[in-house]
Coordinates of C-alpha atoms in Angstrom, one line a residue:
Chain A
V27 CA -16.1 -13.0 -54.0
N28 CA -18.5 -14.0 -51.3
V29 CA -21.1 -16.4 -52.5
P30 CA -23.8 -18.5 -50.5
T31 CA -22.6 -21.8 -49.4
T32 CA -24.4 -25.0 -50.5
R33 CA -23.1 -27.0 -47.5
T34 CA -26.1 -28.2 -45.6
R35 CA -24.7 -28.7 -42.1
R36 CA -21.8 -27.6 -40.0
P37 CA -19.0 -30.2 -39.6
R38 CA -19.9 -32.5 -36.8
W39 CA -17.4 -35.3 -37.1
W40 CA -18.1 -36.6 -33.6
L41 CA -21.8 -37.2 -34.2
T42 CA -21.6 -40.5 -36.1
P43 CA -19.0 -42.1 -33.8
T44 CA -20.9 -40.9 -30.7
T45 CA -24.1 -42.4 -32.1
M46 CA -22.3 -45.7 -32.9
F47 CA -20.8 -45.8 -29.4
V48 CA -24.2 -45.1 -27.6
L49 CA -26.0 -47.7 -29.7
G50 CA -23.2 -50.2 -29.2
A51 CA -23.2 -49.6 -25.5
G52 CA -26.9 -50.1 -25.5
L53 CA -26.5 -53.5 -27.2
I54 CA -23.8 -54.5 -24.7
V55 CA -26.0 -53.6 -21.8
A56 CA -28.9 -55.6 -23.4
S57 CA -26.6 -58.6 -23.7
A58 CA -25.6 -58.2 -20.1
I59 CA -29.2 -58.0 -19.0
G60 CA -29.9 -61.1 -21.1
G61 CA -27.0 -63.0 -19.4
S62 CA -24.9 -63.2 -22.5
Y63 CA -21.7 -62.4 -20.7
G64 CA -19.6 -64.6 -23.0
A65 CA -20.2 -62.4 -26.0
M66 CA -19.5 -59.1 -24.3
P67 CA -15.7 -58.9 -24.8
G68 CA -16.2 -59.4 -28.6
E69 CA -19.0 -56.9 -28.6
I70 CA -16.9 -54.3 -26.7
V71 CA -14.1 -54.7 -29.2
I72 CA -16.5 -54.3 -32.2
V73 CA -18.1 -51.2 -30.7
I74 CA -14.8 -49.5 -29.9
G75 CA -13.4 -50.5 -33.3
A76 CA -16.4 -49.1 -35.1
T77 CA -16.4 -45.9 -33.0
V78 CA -12.7 -45.3 -33.8
L79 CA -13.2 -46.2 -37.5
F80 CA -16.0 -43.7 -37.9
A81 CA -14.2 -41.0 -35.9
V82 CA -11.2 -41.4 -38.2
L83 CA -13.3 -41.3 -41.3
G84 CA -15.3 -38.4 -40.0
R85 CA -12.2 -36.3 -39.4
R86 CA -11.1 -36.9 -43.0
S87 CA -13.7 -34.4 -44.1
R88 CA -11.9 -33.7 -47.4
S89 CA -13.0 -37.0 -48.8
D90 CA -16.5 -38.0 -49.8
V91 CA -16.8 -40.7 -47.2
G92 CA -15.3 -38.4 -44.5
A93 CA -17.7 -35.6 -45.3
I94 CA -20.7 -37.9 -45.2
M95 CA -19.6 -39.6 -42.0
G96 CA -18.5 -36.3 -40.5
G97 CA -21.9 -34.7 -41.0
S98 CA -20.8 -31.9 -43.3
P99 CA -21.7 -33.2 -46.8
D100 CA -22.2 -30.9 -49.7
E101 CA -25.2 -31.3 -52.0
R102 CA -23.5 -34.0 -54.2
Q103 CA -22.5 -35.9 -51.1
V104 CA -26.0 -35.7 -49.7
G105 CA -27.2 -37.2 -52.9
I106 CA -24.6 -40.0 -52.5
E107 CA -25.8 -40.6 -49.0
L108 CA -29.5 -40.7 -50.0
R109 CA -28.8 -43.1 -52.8
A110 CA -26.7 -45.3 -50.5
T111 CA -29.6 -45.3 -47.9
A112 CA -32.1 -46.2 -50.6
A113 CA -29.9 -49.0 -52.0
A114 CA -29.4 -50.4 -48.4
G115 CA -33.1 -50.2 -47.9
I116 CA -33.8 -52.2 -51.1
G117 CA -31.2 -54.7 -49.9
L118 CA -32.9 -55.0 -46.6
V119 CA -36.3 -55.6 -48.2
I120 CA -34.8 -58.4 -50.3
I121 CA -33.4 -59.9 -47.2
L122 CA -36.8 -59.6 -45.5
I123 CA -38.6 -61.3 -48.4
I124 CA -36.0 -64.1 -48.5
G125 CA -36.3 -64.5 -44.8
T126 CA -40.1 -64.7 -45.0
M127 CA -39.9 -67.3 -47.7
V128 CA -37.5 -69.5 -45.8
E129 CA -39.6 -69.3 -42.6
L130 CA -42.8 -70.1 -44.5
A131 CA -41.1 -73.0 -46.3
L132 CA -40.0 -74.4 -43.0
G133 CA -43.6 -74.4 -41.9
H134 CA -43.3 -71.5 -39.5
S135 CA -45.4 -68.4 -39.2
G136 CA -42.9 -66.2 -41.1
Q137 CA -42.3 -64.0 -38.0
P138 CA -40.6 -61.7 -37.4
W139 CA -39.9 -61.2 -41.1
V140 CA -43.5 -60.6 -42.0
S141 CA -44.0 -57.9 -39.3
L142 CA -40.7 -56.2 -40.3
G143 CA -41.8 -56.2 -44.0
A144 CA -45.2 -54.8 -43.1
A145 CA -43.5 -52.1 -40.9
F146 CA -41.3 -51.2 -43.9
G147 CA -44.2 -50.9 -46.2
V148 CA -46.2 -48.7 -43.9
L149 CA -43.2 -46.4 -43.2
Y150 CA -42.5 -46.3 -47.0
L151 CA -46.0 -45.2 -47.9
G152 CA -46.1 -42.8 -45.0
F153 CA -42.9 -41.1 -46.0
I154 CA -44.1 -40.8 -49.6
F155 CA -47.2 -39.0 -48.5
L156 CA -45.1 -36.8 -46.1
F157 CA -42.5 -35.9 -48.7
R158 CA -44.9 -35.2 -51.5
R159 CA -46.2 -32.3 -49.5
R160 CA -42.7 -30.7 -49.3
Chain B
M147 CA -25.3 -31.0 -70.5
R148 CA -22.0 -29.3 -71.2
N149 CA -20.2 -26.8 -69.0
R150 CA -17.3 -24.4 -69.1
L151 CA -16.5 -24.6 -65.4
R152 CA -12.9 -25.8 -65.9
E153 CA -12.3 -23.1 -68.5
L154 CA -13.6 -20.4 -66.2
R155 CA -11.7 -21.8 -63.2
T156 CA -8.4 -22.0 -65.0
E157 CA -8.8 -18.5 -66.4
Q158 CA -8.9 -17.3 -62.8
E159 CA -6.0 -19.5 -62.0
L160 CA -8.0 -21.2 -59.3
S161 CA -7.4 -24.8 -58.1
Q162 CA -10.4 -27.1 -57.8
A163 CA -10.0 -27.0 -54.0
E164 CA -10.0 -23.2 -53.9
L165 CA -13.1 -23.0 -56.0
G166 CA -14.8 -25.6 -53.9
D167 CA -14.0 -23.7 -50.7
A168 CA -15.3 -20.5 -52.3
L169 CA -18.6 -22.1 -53.3
G170 CA -18.9 -24.2 -50.1
V171 CA -18.6 -27.6 -51.8
S172 CA -15.9 -30.3 -51.8
R173 CA -13.0 -30.5 -54.4
Q174 CA -14.5 -33.9 -55.4
T175 CA -17.8 -32.1 -56.3
I176 CA -16.0 -29.5 -58.5
I177 CA -14.2 -32.4 -60.2
A178 CA -17.5 -34.3 -60.8
I179 CA -19.1 -31.2 -62.3
E180 CA -16.2 -30.4 -64.5
R181 CA -16.2 -34.0 -65.8
G182 CA -20.0 -33.9 -66.4
R183 CA -20.6 -36.6 -63.9
Y184 CA -22.7 -34.4 -61.6
L185 CA -25.3 -31.7 -62.4
P186 CA -25.3 -29.0 -59.7
S187 CA -28.4 -27.8 -58.0
L188 CA -29.9 -24.4 -59.2
P189 CA -28.6 -22.6 -56.1
L190 CA -25.1 -23.9 -56.7
A191 CA -25.2 -23.1 -60.4
L192 CA -26.4 -19.6 -59.5
S193 CA -23.5 -19.3 -57.0
M194 CA -21.0 -20.3 -59.6
A195 CA -22.4 -17.7 -62.0
R196 CA -22.2 -15.0 -59.4
Y197 CA -18.7 -16.0 -58.4
F198 CA -17.5 -15.7 -62.0
S199 CA -19.7 -12.7 -62.8
V200 CA -21.4 -14.5 -65.7
R201 CA -24.8 -15.9 -66.5
V202 CA -25.7 -19.5 -65.7
E203 CA -26.1 -20.2 -69.4
D204 CA -22.5 -18.9 -69.9
I205 CA -21.4 -21.9 -67.8
F206 CA -23.9 -24.6 -68.6
S207 CA -25.5 -25.4 -71.9
L208 CA -27.6 -28.2 -73.3
D209 CA -26.1 -30.6 -75.8
H210 CA -27.2 -30.1 -79.4
K211 CA -29.6 -33.0 -79.0
G212 CA -31.3 -31.0 -76.3
G213 CA -30.9 -33.7 -73.7
R214 CA -29.1 -33.6 -70.4

């Protein structure tokens, strides 16, 4: 019996590790431009390690983690991914609030925590307005 | 919410992986639905009904209390 699939995307196991590698390479280049040559060997090891880790996870597409990392999650795995993203966002906001408090308590301006928190708030409201139309 | 997915699947002598492949979802998702840990979307529920040639309400039903 042929029934419609609920998979949202074709398997693209290489997408996440490639993104990790490109972003990591960008950070390494930024370190080099900034003259932080001492940290570069460690950064290269971390970038290559993370790329390999995500490539291995992504190819194990039969597992939940593999499907999510590999870019071919089904609807339940998409839900897991969305909840994980939301939870990580909440964690990040808590860190931003604590960072702001610490900076203010030390007599500083609260930057860059205040600006990051404001950016989060604007983006959050913007996406609520955007998604309520869909 | 209760469902008869396991019953329908075993009647057809299908494994969870085979049913998942047929419906385009993972084996873990079939397991989660059978155990009542995940409520499928309406498109997936309709696909299941079509696959087993039954109505959606023949697979899924509300608990007596009327809740989820």
